PDB file of N, CA and C in Angstrom:
ATOM      1  N   MET A1133       0.856  -1.113   0.067  1.00 52.00           N
ATOM      2  CA  MET A1133       0.021   0.222  -0.024  1.00 52.00           C
ATOM      3  C   MET A1133       0.687   1.363  -0.264  1.00 52.00           C
ATOM      4  N   SER A1134       0.637   1.915  -0.729  1.00 59.00           N
ATOM      5  CA  SER A1134       1.413   3.388  -1.030  1.00 59.00           C
ATOM      6  C   SER A1134       0.907   4.280  -0.006  1.00 59.00           C
ATOM      7  N   GLN A1135       1.800   5.173   0.490  1.00 65.00           N
ATOM      8  CA  GLN A1135       1.476   6.078   1.723  1.00 65.00           C
ATOM      9  C   GLN A1135       1.568   7.186   0.871  1.00 65.00           C
ATOM     10  N   ARG A1136       0.487   8.063   1.073  1.00 68.00           N
ATOM     11  CA  ARG A1136       0.418   9.450   0.507  1.00 68.00           C
ATOM     12  C   ARG A1136       0.494  10.469   1.654  1.00 68.00           C
ATOM     13  N   ARG A1137       1.154  11.511   1.471  1.00 66.00           N
ATOM     14  CA  ARG A1137       1.269  12.600   2.084  1.00 66.00           C
ATOM     15  C   ARG A1137       0.035  13.355   2.195  1.00 66.00           C
ATOM     16  N   ARG A1138      -0.438  13.903   3.215  1.00 66.00           N
ATOM     17  CA  ARG A1138      -1.388  14.866   3.210  1.00 66.00           C
ATOM     18  C   ARG A1138      -0.826  16.197   3.414  1.00 66.00           C
ATOM     19  N   ARG A1139      -1.212  17.105   2.733  1.00 69.00           N
ATOM     20  CA  ARG A1139      -0.837  18.455   2.992  1.00 69.00           C
ATOM     21  C   ARG A1139      -1.461  19.274   3.966  1.00 69.00           C
ATOM     22  N   ASN A1140      -1.099  19.696   4.898  1.00 69.00           N
ATOM     23  CA  ASN A1140      -2.070  20.473   5.801  1.00 69.00           C
ATOM     24  C   ASN A1140      -2.143  21.725   5.342  1.00 69.00           C
ATOM     25  N   TYR A1141      -3.444  22.472   5.233  1.00 67.00           N
ATOM     26  CA  TYR A1141      -3.513  23.776   5.159  1.00 67.00           C
ATOM     27  C   TYR A1141      -3.353  24.491   6.036  1.00 67.00           C
ATOM     28  N   VAL A1142      -2.327  25.557   5.816  1.00 70.00           N
ATOM     29  CA  VAL A1142      -1.819  26.495   6.911  1.00 70.00           C
ATOM     30  C   VAL A1142      -2.450  27.843   6.723  1.00 70.00           C
ATOM     31  N   LYS A1143      -3.203  28.496   7.495  1.00 77.00           N
ATOM     32  CA  LYS A1143      -3.599  29.810   7.262  1.00 77.00           C
ATOM     33  C   LYS A1143      -2.684  30.752   7.502  1.00 77.00           C
ATOM     34  N   ARG A1144      -2.377  31.608   6.689  1.00 77.00           N
ATOM     35  CA  ARG A1144      -1.641  32.960   6.678  1.00 77.00           C
ATOM     36  C   ARG A1144      -1.932  33.992   7.642  1.00 77.00           C
ATOM     37  N   PRO A1145      -1.010  34.307   8.175  1.00 77.00           N
ATOM     38  CA  PRO A1145      -1.544  35.762   9.185  1.00 77.00           C
ATOM     39  C   PRO A1145      -2.072  36.829   8.428  1.00 77.00           C
ATOM     40  N   ASN A1146      -2.679  37.476   9.237  1.00 77.00           N
ATOM     41  CA  ASN A1146      -3.065  38.744   8.680  1.00 77.00           C
ATOM     42  C   ASN A1146      -2.198  39.827   8.942  1.00 77.00           C
ATOM     43  N   SER A1147      -2.123  40.790   7.874  1.00 78.00           N
ATOM     44  CA  SER A1147      -1.185  41.855   8.014  1.00 78.00           C
ATOM     45  C   SER A1147      -1.697  43.206   8.977  1.00 78.00           C
ATOM     46  N   GLN A1148      -0.992  43.230   9.763  1.00 84.00           N
ATOM     47  CA  GLN A1148      -1.091  44.545  10.712  1.00 84.00           C
ATOM     48  C   GLN A1148      -1.445  45.664   9.859  1.00 84.00           C
ATOM     49  N   VAL A1149      -0.610  45.934   9.133  1.00 86.00           N
ATOM     50  CA  VAL A1149      -0.408  47.295   8.176  1.00 86.00           C
ATOM     51  C   VAL A1149      -1.738  47.252   7.313  1.00 86.00           C
ATOM     52  N   ALA A1150      -2.278  45.987   6.834  1.00 86.00           N
ATOM     53  CA  ALA A1150      -3.156  46.004   5.925  1.00 86.00           C
ATOM     54  C   ALA A1150      -4.634  46.085   6.805  1.00 86.00           C
ATOM     55  N   ILE A1151      -4.747  45.622   8.046  1.00 89.00           N
ATOM     56  CA  ILE A1151      -6.134  45.815   8.962  1.00 89.00           C
ATOM     57  C   ILE A1151      -5.866  47.646   9.168  1.00 89.00           C
ATOM     58  N   ALA A1152      -4.890  48.034   9.415  1.00 92.00           N
ATOM     59  CA  ALA A1152      -4.915  49.730   9.621  1.00 92.00           C
ATOM     60  C   ALA A1152      -5.295  50.300   8.371  1.00 92.00           C
ATOM     61  N   THR A1153      -4.946  49.959   7.258  1.00 93.00           N
ATOM     62  CA  THR A1153      -5.194  50.755   6.309  1.00 93.00           C
ATOM     63  C   THR A1153      -6.507  50.513   5.809  1.00 93.00           C
ATOM     64  N   ALA A1154      -6.967  49.352   6.077  1.00 93.00           N
ATOM     65  CA  ALA A1154      -8.583  49.001   5.902  1.00 93.00           C
ATOM     66  C   ALA A1154      -9.361  49.828   6.661  1.00 93.00           C
ATOM     67  N   ILE A1155      -9.138  49.987   7.825  1.00 95.00           N
ATOM     68  CA  ILE A1155      -9.992  50.604   8.849  1.00 95.00           C
ATOM     69  C   ILE A1155      -9.887  52.211   8.414  1.00 95.00           C
ATOM     70  N   ILE A1156      -8.602  52.795   8.104  1.00 95.00           N
ATOM     71  CA  ILE A1156      -8.610  53.977   7.688  1.00 95.00           C
ATOM     72  C   ILE A1156      -9.477  54.206   6.312  1.00 95.00           C
ATOM     73  N   GLY A1157      -9.261  53.670   5.554  1.00 95.00           N
ATOM     74  CA  GLY A1157     -10.120  53.723   3.971  1.00 95.00           C
ATOM     75  C   GLY A1157     -11.654  53.539   4.349  1.00 95.00           C
ATOM     76  N   GLY A1158     -12.056  52.695   5.589  1.00 95.00           N
ATOM     77  CA  GLY A1158     -13.377  52.237   5.540  1.00 95.00           C
ATOM     78  C   GLY A1158     -13.872  53.439   6.312  1.00 95.00           C
ATOM     79  N   VAL A1159     -13.171  54.116   7.284  1.00 96.00           N
ATOM     80  CA  VAL A1159     -13.728  55.378   7.890  1.00 96.00           C
ATOM     81  C   VAL A1159     -13.774  56.684   7.099  1.00 96.00           C
ATOM     82  N   CYS A1160     -12.810  56.920   5.939  1.00 95.00           N
ATOM     83  CA  CYS A1160     -12.998  57.955   5.153  1.00 95.00           C
ATOM     84  C   CYS A1160     -14.086  57.596   3.946  1.00 95.00           C
ATOM     85  N   LEU A1161     -14.386  56.466   3.777  1.00 96.00           N
ATOM     86  CA  LEU A1161     -15.536  56.109   2.775  1.00 96.00           C
ATOM     87  C   LEU A1161     -16.780  56.195   3.687  1.00 96.00           C
ATOM     88  N   LEU A1162     -16.790  55.919   4.979  1.00 96.00           N
ATOM     89  CA  LEU A1162     -18.182  56.305   5.582  1.00 96.00           C
ATOM     90  C   LEU A1162     -18.395  57.711   5.985  1.00 96.00           C
ATOM     91  N   LEU A1163     -17.281  58.480   6.094  1.00 94.00           N
ATOM     92  CA  LEU A1163     -17.249  60.119   5.983  1.00 94.00           C
ATOM     93  C   LEU A1163     -17.864  60.542   4.815  1.00 94.00           C
ATOM     94  N   PHE A1164     -17.360  59.974   3.856  1.00 94.00           N
ATOM     95  CA  PHE A1164     -17.887  60.412   2.324  1.00 94.00           C
ATOM     96  C   PHE A1164     -19.294  60.272   2.169  1.00 94.00           C
ATOM     97  N   PHE A1165     -19.802  59.062   2.653  1.00 94.00           N
ATOM     98  CA  PHE A1165     -21.219  58.780   2.159  1.00 94.00           C
ATOM     99  C   PHE A1165     -21.935  59.489   3.223  1.00 94.00           C
ATOM    100  N   ALA A1166     -21.530  59.779   4.443  1.00 93.00           N
ATOM    101  CA  ALA A1166     -22.373  60.455   5.488  1.00 93.00           C
ATOM    102  C   ALA A1166     -22.336  61.981   4.969  1.00 93.00           C
ATOM    103  N   PHE A1167     -21.305  62.561   4.375  1.00 92.00           N
ATOM    104  CA  PHE A1167     -21.587  63.805   4.000  1.00 92.00           C
ATOM    105  C   PHE A1167     -21.978  63.959   2.827  1.00 92.00           C
ATOM    106  N   ILE A1168     -22.384  62.895   2.046  1.00 91.00           N
ATOM    107  CA  ILE A1168     -22.859  63.366   0.517  1.00 91.00           C
ATOM    108  C   ILE A1168     -24.360  63.047   1.025  1.00 91.00           C
ATOM    109  N   SER A1169     -24.741  62.344   1.833  1.00 92.00           N
ATOM    110  CA  SER A1169     -26.262  62.177   2.145  1.00 92.00           C
ATOM    111  C   SER A1169     -26.729  63.121   2.816  1.00 92.00           C
ATOM    112  N   LEU A1170     -25.875  63.891   3.670  1.00 91.00           N
ATOM    113  CA  LEU A1170     -26.218  65.121   4.502  1.00 91.00           C
ATOM    114  C   LEU A1170     -26.191  66.198   3.355  1.00 91.00           C
ATOM    115  N   THR A1171     -25.530  66.421   2.610  1.00 88.00           N
ATOM    116  CA  THR A1171     -25.615  67.288   1.680  1.00 88.00           C
ATOM    117  C   THR A1171     -26.805  67.194   0.688  1.00 88.00           C
ATOM    118  N   VAL A1172     -27.084  65.980   0.443  1.00 88.00           N
ATOM    119  CA  VAL A1172     -28.330  65.882  -0.460  1.00 88.00           C
ATOM    120  C   VAL A1172     -29.534  66.320   0.233  1.00 88.00           C
ATOM    121  N   LEU A1173     -29.656  65.854   1.578  1.00 89.00           N
ATOM    122  CA  LEU A1173     -30.830  66.086   2.270  1.00 89.00           C
ATOM    123  C   LEU A1173     -30.922  67.813   2.729  1.00 89.00           C
ATOM    124  N   GLY A1174     -29.784  68.428   2.281  1.00 85.00           N
ATOM    125  CA  GLY A1174     -30.092  70.117   2.404  1.00 85.00           C
ATOM    126  C   GLY A1174     -29.312  70.580   3.625  1.00 85.00           C
ATOM    127  N   GLN A1175     -28.614  70.016   4.271  1.00 83.00           N
ATOM    128  CA  GLN A1175     -27.893  70.420   5.374  1.00 83.00           C
ATOM    129  C   GLN A1175     -26.859  71.542   4.562  1.00 83.00           C
ATOM    130  N   VAL A1176     -26.887  72.826   5.130  1.00 81.00           N
ATOM    131  CA  VAL A1176     -25.862  73.782   4.534  1.00 81.00           C
ATOM    132  C   VAL A1176     -24.459  73.629   5.017  1.00 81.00           C
ATOM    133  N   LEU A1177     -24.449  73.275   6.377  1.00 85.00           N
ATOM    134  CA  LEU A1177     -23.007  73.122   7.080  1.00 85.00           C
ATOM    135  C   LEU A1177     -22.230  71.769   6.506  1.00 85.00           C
ATOM    136  N   ALA A1178     -23.080  70.944   6.291  1.00 84.00           N
ATOM    137  CA  ALA A1178     -22.310  69.799   5.673  1.00 84.00           C
ATOM    138  C   ALA A1178     -21.558  70.001   4.485  1.00 84.00           C
ATOM    139  N   SER A1179     -22.048  70.881   3.616  1.00 81.00           N
ATOM    140  CA  SER A1179     -21.290  71.097   2.381  1.00 81.00           C
ATOM    141  C   SER A1179     -19.949  71.703   2.671  1.00 81.00           C
ATOM    142  N   LYS A1180     -19.905  72.687   3.803  1.00 83.00           N
ATOM    143  CA  LYS A1180     -18.940  73.422   4.164  1.00 83.00           C
ATOM    144  C   LYS A1180     -17.768  72.526   4.769  1.00 83.00           C
ATOM    145  N   TRP A1181     -18.312  71.565   5.827  1.00 86.00           N
ATOM    146  CA  TRP A1181     -17.539  70.471   6.450  1.00 86.00           C
ATOM    147  C   TRP A1181     -16.929  69.651   5.424  1.00 86.00           C
ATOM    148  N   MET A1182     -17.608  69.320   4.509  1.00 86.00           N
ATOM    149  CA  MET A1182     -17.241  68.064   3.473  1.00 86.00           C
ATOM    150  C   MET A1182     -16.074  68.732   2.591  1.00 86.00           C
ATOM    151  N   ALA A1183     -16.019  70.108   2.400  1.00 84.00           N
ATOM    152  CA  ALA A1183     -15.043  70.710   1.622  1.00 84.00           C
ATOM    153  C   ALA A1183     -13.530  70.706   2.438  1.00 84.00           C
ATOM    154  N   GLY A1184     -13.540  70.785   3.752  1.00 87.00           N
ATOM    155  CA  GLY A1184     -12.491  70.847   4.478  1.00 87.00           C
ATOM    156  C   GLY A1184     -12.056  69.060   4.907  1.00 87.00           C
ATOM    157  N   LEU A1185     -12.885  68.583   5.211  1.00 91.00           N
ATOM    158  CA  LEU A1185     -12.499  67.361   5.499  1.00 91.00           C
ATOM    159  C   LEU A1185     -12.287  66.286   4.191  1.00 91.00           C
ATOM    160  N   GLY A1186     -12.874  66.789   3.251  1.00 89.00           N
ATOM    161  CA  GLY A1186     -12.468  66.054   2.040  1.00 89.00           C
ATOM    162  C   GLY A1186     -11.058  66.118   1.601  1.00 89.00           C
ATOM    163  N   VAL A1187     -10.453  67.244   1.664  1.00 91.00           N
ATOM    164  CA  VAL A1187      -9.311  67.284   0.929  1.00 91.00           C
ATOM    165  C   VAL A1187      -8.085  66.610   1.962  1.00 91.00           C
ATOM    166  N   ILE A1188      -8.442  66.577   3.385  1.00 94.00           N
ATOM    167  CA  ILE A1188      -7.716  66.086   4.505  1.00 94.00           C
ATOM    168  C   ILE A1188      -7.844  64.230   4.486  1.00 94.00           C
ATOM    169  N   SER A1189      -9.013  64.037   4.349  1.00 94.00           N
ATOM    170  CA  SER A1189      -9.643  62.642   3.621  1.00 94.00           C
ATOM    171  C   SER A1189      -8.900  62.046   2.696  1.00 94.00           C
ATOM    172  N   ALA A1190      -8.956  62.742   1.689  1.00 94.00           N
ATOM    173  CA  ALA A1190      -8.078  62.397   0.275  1.00 94.00           C
ATOM    174  C   ALA A1190      -6.390  62.193   0.834  1.00 94.00           C
ATOM    175  N   PHE A1191      -6.024  63.305   1.376  1.00 95.00           N
ATOM    176  CA  PHE A1191      -4.425  62.771   1.594  1.00 95.00           C
ATOM    177  C   PHE A1191      -4.181  61.702   2.655  1.00 95.00           C
ATOM    178  N   VAL A1192      -5.201  61.413   3.358  1.00 96.00           N
ATOM    179  CA  VAL A1192      -4.774  60.218   4.548  1.00 96.00           C
ATOM    180  C   VAL A1192      -4.948  58.926   3.736  1.00 96.00           C
ATOM    181  N   CYS A1193      -6.037  58.993   2.817  1.00 95.00           N
ATOM    182  CA  CYS A1193      -6.263  57.591   2.107  1.00 95.00           C
ATOM    183  C   CYS A1193      -5.281  57.495   1.037  1.00 95.00           C
ATOM    184  N   LEU A1194      -4.773  58.640   0.611  1.00 95.00           N
ATOM    185  CA  LEU A1194      -3.514  58.293  -0.177  1.00 95.00           C
ATOM    186  C   LEU A1194      -2.256  57.870   0.439  1.00 95.00           C
ATOM    187  N   PHE A1195      -1.951  58.191   1.499  1.00 95.00           N
ATOM    188  CA  PHE A1195      -0.850  57.954   2.338  1.00 95.00           C
ATOM    189  C   PHE A1195      -1.082  56.593   2.800  1.00 95.00           C
ATOM    190  N   ALA A1196      -2.499  56.166   3.173  1.00 94.00           N
ATOM    191  CA  ALA A1196      -2.887  54.644   3.647  1.00 94.00           C
ATOM    192  C   ALA A1196      -2.551  53.916   2.340  1.00 94.00           C
ATOM    193  N   PHE A1197      -2.979  54.196   1.062  1.00 94.00           N
ATOM    194  CA  PHE A1197      -2.582  53.426  -0.109  1.00 94.00           C
ATOM    195  C   PHE A1197      -1.140  53.057  -0.269  1.00 94.00           C
ATOM    196  N   ILE A1198      -0.325  54.152  -0.010  1.00 93.00           N
ATOM    197  CA  ILE A1198       1.073  53.951  -0.500  1.00 93.00           C
ATOM    198  C   ILE A1198       1.397  52.799   0.766  1.00 93.00           C
ATOM    199  N   LYS A1199       1.215  53.135   2.064  1.00 91.00           N
ATOM    200  CA  LYS A1199       1.559  52.168   2.956  1.00 91.00           C
ATOM    201  C   LYS A1199       1.054  50.727   2.820  1.00 91.00           C
ATOM    202  N   SER A1200      -0.099  50.639   2.214  1.00 89.00           N
ATOM    203  CA  SER A1200      -0.838  49.165   1.932  1.00 89.00           C
ATOM    204  C   SER A1200      -0.034  48.493   0.882  1.00 89.00           C
ATOM    205  N   LEU A1201       0.814  49.324   0.102  1.00 88.00           N
ATOM    206  CA  LEU A1201       1.293  48.506  -0.917  1.00 88.00           C
ATOM    207  C   LEU A1201       2.601  47.754  -0.698  1.00 88.00           C
ATOM    208  N   GLU A1202       3.053  48.023   0.610  1.00 84.00           N
ATOM    209  CA  GLU A1202       4.362  47.303   1.352  1.00 84.00           C
ATOM    210  C   GLU A1202       3.880  45.680   1.487  1.00 84.00           C
ATOM    211  N   PRO A1203       2.745  45.433   2.476  1.00 76.00           N
ATOM    212  CA  PRO A1203       2.100  43.976   2.667  1.00 76.00           C
ATOM    213  C   PRO A1203       1.929  43.377   1.448  1.00 76.00           C
ATOM    214  N   PHE A1204       1.449  44.093   0.461  1.00 70.00           N
ATOM    215  CA  PHE A1204       0.664  43.683  -0.661  1.00 70.00           C
ATOM    216  C   PHE A1204       1.768  42.820  -1.315  1.00 70.00           C
ATOM    217  N   ARG A1205       3.066  43.059  -1.360  1.00 74.00           N
ATOM    218  CA  ARG A1205       4.082  42.275  -2.071  1.00 74.00           C
ATOM    219  C   ARG A1205       4.856  41.300  -1.224  1.00 74.00           C
ATOM    220  N   ASP A1206       4.324  41.114   0.086  1.00 71.00           N
ATOM    221  CA  ASP A1206       4.742  40.012   0.837  1.00 71.00           C
ATOM    222  C   ASP A1206       3.610  39.059   0.556  1.00 71.00           C
ATOM    223  N   VAL A1207       3.906  37.936   0.319  1.00 75.00           N
ATOM    224  CA  VAL A1207       3.259  36.637   0.129  1.00 75.00           C
ATOM    225  C   VAL A1207       2.688  35.951   1.340  1.00 75.00           C
ATOM    226  N   ALA A1208       3.556  36.310   2.338  1.00 75.00           N
ATOM    227  CA  ALA A1208       3.470  35.438   3.705  1.00 75.00           C
ATOM    228  C   ALA A1208       2.095  36.037   4.425  1.00 75.00           C
ATOM    229  N   PHE A1209       1.534  36.898   3.964  1.00 77.00           N
ATOM    230  CA  PHE A1209       0.116  37.128   4.508  1.00 77.00           C
ATOM    231  C   PHE A1209      -1.200  36.905   3.571  1.00 77.00           C
ATOM    232  N   ASP A1210      -2.083  36.866   4.386  1.00 80.00           N
ATOM    233  CA  ASP A1210      -3.317  36.520   3.638  1.00 80.00           C
ATOM    234  C   ASP A1210      -3.709  37.339   2.538  1.00 80.00           C
ATOM    235  N   THR A1211      -4.203  36.745   1.601  1.00 80.00           N
ATOM    236  CA  THR A1211      -4.523  37.617   0.011  1.00 80.00           C
ATOM    237  C   THR A1211      -5.636  38.261   0.397  1.00 80.00           C
ATOM    238  N   LEU A1212      -6.680  37.938   0.859  1.00 83.00           N
ATOM    239  CA  LEU A1212      -7.856  38.734   1.017  1.00 83.00           C
ATOM    240  C   LEU A1212      -7.677  40.087   1.910  1.00 83.00           C
ATOM    241  N   ASN A1213      -6.919  39.757   3.018  1.00 85.00           N
ATOM    242  CA  ASN A1213      -6.577  40.920   3.991  1.00 85.00           C
ATOM    243  C   ASN A1213      -5.700  41.970   3.118  1.00 85.00           C
ATOM    244  N   ARG A1214      -4.632  41.417   2.564  1.00 85.00           N
ATOM    245  CA  ARG A1214      -3.948  42.503   1.646  1.00 85.00           C
ATOM    246  C   ARG A1214      -4.546  43.252   0.557  1.00 85.00           C
ATOM    247  N   TRP A1215      -5.616  42.350  -0.053  1.00 89.00           N
ATOM    248  CA  TRP A1215      -6.511  43.178  -1.200  1.00 89.00           C
ATOM    249  C   TRP A1215      -7.378  44.195  -0.436  1.00 89.00           C
ATOM    250  N   ILE A1216      -8.098  43.732   0.515  1.00 91.00           N
ATOM    251  CA  ILE A1216      -8.858  44.808   1.251  1.00 91.00           C
ATOM    252  C   ILE A1216      -8.203  45.927   1.672  1.00 91.00           C
ATOM    253  N   GLY A1217      -7.005  45.721   2.418  1.00 89.00           N
ATOM    254  CA  GLY A1217      -6.094  46.830   2.859  1.00 89.00           C
ATOM    255  C   GLY A1217      -5.766  47.770   1.802  1.00 89.00           C
ATOM    256  N   MET A1218      -5.520  47.445   0.612  1.00 91.00           N
ATOM    257  CA  MET A1218      -5.186  48.259  -0.485  1.00 91.00           C
ATOM    258  C   MET A1218      -6.481  48.878  -1.327  1.00 91.00           C
ATOM    259  N   LEU A1219      -7.355  48.030  -1.365  1.00 94.00           N
ATOM    260  CA  LEU A1219      -8.682  48.596  -2.112  1.00 94.00           C
ATOM    261  C   LEU A1219      -9.401  49.859  -1.408  1.00 94.00           C
ATOM    262  N   LEU A1220      -9.669  49.847  -0.174  1.00 95.00           N
ATOM    263  CA  LEU A1220     -10.403  50.532   0.648  1.00 95.00           C
ATOM    264  C   LEU A1220     -10.020  51.881   0.821  1.00 95.00           C
ATOM    265  N   PRO A1221      -8.524  52.140   0.928  1.00 95.00           N
ATOM    266  CA  PRO A1221      -8.114  53.557   1.015  1.00 95.00           C
ATOM    267  C   PRO A1221      -7.884  53.868  -0.669  1.00 95.00           C
ATOM    268  N   PHE A1222      -7.739  53.152  -1.632  1.00 96.00           N
ATOM    269  CA  PHE A1222      -7.890  53.618  -2.916  1.00 96.00           C
ATOM    270  C   PHE A1222      -9.348  54.123  -3.273  1.00 96.00           C
ATOM    271  N   LEU A1223     -10.293  53.120  -2.857  1.00 96.00           N
ATOM    272  CA  LEU A1223     -11.598  54.018  -3.197  1.00 96.00           C
ATOM    273  C   LEU A1223     -12.027  55.194  -2.280  1.00 96.00           C
ATOM    274  N   GLY A1224     -11.502  55.175  -1.096  1.00 95.00           N
ATOM    275  CA  GLY A1224     -11.536  56.397  -0.378  1.00 95.00           C
ATOM    276  C   GLY A1224     -11.198  57.542  -1.194  1.00 95.00           C
ATOM    277  N   PHE A1225      -9.774  57.250  -1.546  1.00 96.00           N
ATOM    278  CA  PHE A1225      -9.157  58.450  -2.143  1.00 96.00           C
ATOM    279  C   PHE A1225      -9.882  58.839  -3.644  1.00 96.00           C
ATOM    280  N   ALA A1226     -10.080  57.768  -4.394  1.00 96.00           N
ATOM    281  CA  ALA A1226     -10.812  58.119  -5.798  1.00 96.00           C
ATOM    282  C   ALA A1226     -12.288  58.858  -5.193  1.00 96.00           C
ATOM    283  N   ALA A1227     -12.957  58.415  -4.152  1.00 95.00           N
ATOM    284  CA  ALA A1227     -14.176  58.925  -4.140  1.00 95.00           C
ATOM    285  C   ALA A1227     -14.076  60.593  -3.608  1.00 95.00           C
ATOM    286  N   TRP A1228     -13.154  60.803  -2.772  1.00 93.00           N
ATOM    287  CA  TRP A1228     -12.700  62.140  -2.352  1.00 93.00           C
ATOM    288  C   TRP A1228     -12.383  63.056  -3.570  1.00 93.00           C
ATOM    289  N   THR A1229     -11.208  62.455  -4.244  1.00 93.00           N
ATOM    290  CA  THR A1229     -10.716  63.275  -5.352  1.00 93.00           C
ATOM    291  C   THR A1229     -11.513  63.402  -6.388  1.00 93.00           C
ATOM    292  N   VAL A1230     -12.399  62.433  -6.739  1.00 93.00           N
ATOM    293  CA  VAL A1230     -13.559  62.843  -7.876  1.00 93.00           C
ATOM    294  C   VAL A1230     -14.683  63.648  -7.462  1.00 93.00           C
ATOM    295  N   THR A1231     -15.155  63.810  -6.305  1.00 90.00           N
ATOM    296  CA  THR A1231     -15.920  64.859  -5.701  1.00 90.00           C
ATOM    297  C   THR A1231     -15.484  66.062  -5.655  1.00 90.00           C
ATOM    298  N   TYR A1232     -13.849  66.045  -5.190  1.00 89.00           N
ATOM    299  CA  TYR A1232     -13.232  67.597  -5.316  1.00 89.00           C
ATOM    300  C   TYR A1232     -13.332  68.149  -6.748  1.00 89.00           C
ATOM    301  N   PHE A1233     -13.057  67.362  -7.947  1.00 90.00           N
ATOM    302  CA  PHE A1233     -12.840  68.119  -9.192  1.00 90.00           C
ATOM    303  C   PHE A1233     -14.178  68.277  -9.764  1.00 90.00           C
ATOM    304  N   VAL A1234     -15.090  67.113  -9.492  1.00 89.00           N
ATOM    305  CA  VAL A1234     -16.691  67.727  -9.792  1.00 89.00           C
ATOM    306  C   VAL A1234     -17.122  69.020  -9.178  1.00 89.00           C
ATOM    307  N   GLY A1235     -16.829  69.000  -7.959  1.00 84.00           N
ATOM    308  CA  GLY A1235     -17.094  70.642  -7.125  1.00 84.00           C
ATOM    309  C   GLY A1235     -16.292  71.900  -7.960  1.00 84.00           C
ATOM    310  N   ILE A1236     -15.003  71.570  -8.411  1.00 85.00           N
ATOM    311  CA  ILE A1236     -14.497  72.599  -9.016  1.00 85.00           C
ATOM    312  C   ILE A1236     -14.830  72.635 -10.490  1.00 85.00           C
ATOM    313  N   ILE A1237     -15.129  71.752 -11.365  1.00 89.00           N
ATOM    314  CA  ILE A1237     -15.710  72.008 -12.523  1.00 89.00           C
ATOM    315  C   ILE A1237     -16.936  72.684 -12.522  1.00 89.00           C
ATOM    316  N   LEU A1238     -18.159  72.093 -11.752  1.00 86.00           N
ATOM    317  CA  LEU A1238     -19.577  72.505 -11.635  1.00 86.00           C
ATOM    318  C   LEU A1238     -19.607  73.834 -10.591  1.00 86.00           C
ATOM    319  N   GLY A1239     -18.698  73.987  -9.684  1.00 71.00           N
ATOM    320  CA  GLY A1239     -18.628  75.363  -9.281  1.00 71.00           C
ATOM    321  C   GLY A1239     -19.580  75.346  -8.294  1.00 71.00           C
TER     322      GLY A1239
END
């Protein structure tokens, strides 16, 4: 009888940097959707706060996106964790940047 080796599935650890960048990107996206909904509902102060926090959030998301590329190259960490840690800050940066330029164009 031949003996077969069983391969044990080893779960890769989560990257702490990817978790932190995912949290930052998620918070910035929540701020974006909260301010968009408040602005649509007619809150005048929300649009003024959105202008200030939008620029800050875009820079924070850009920094988080750049930091999330470091663990993305390392294959020792969980793949889903790395993708979420990279995509959330990118989506946050894209949302705030598109809103910023739409505001400039439409005035």
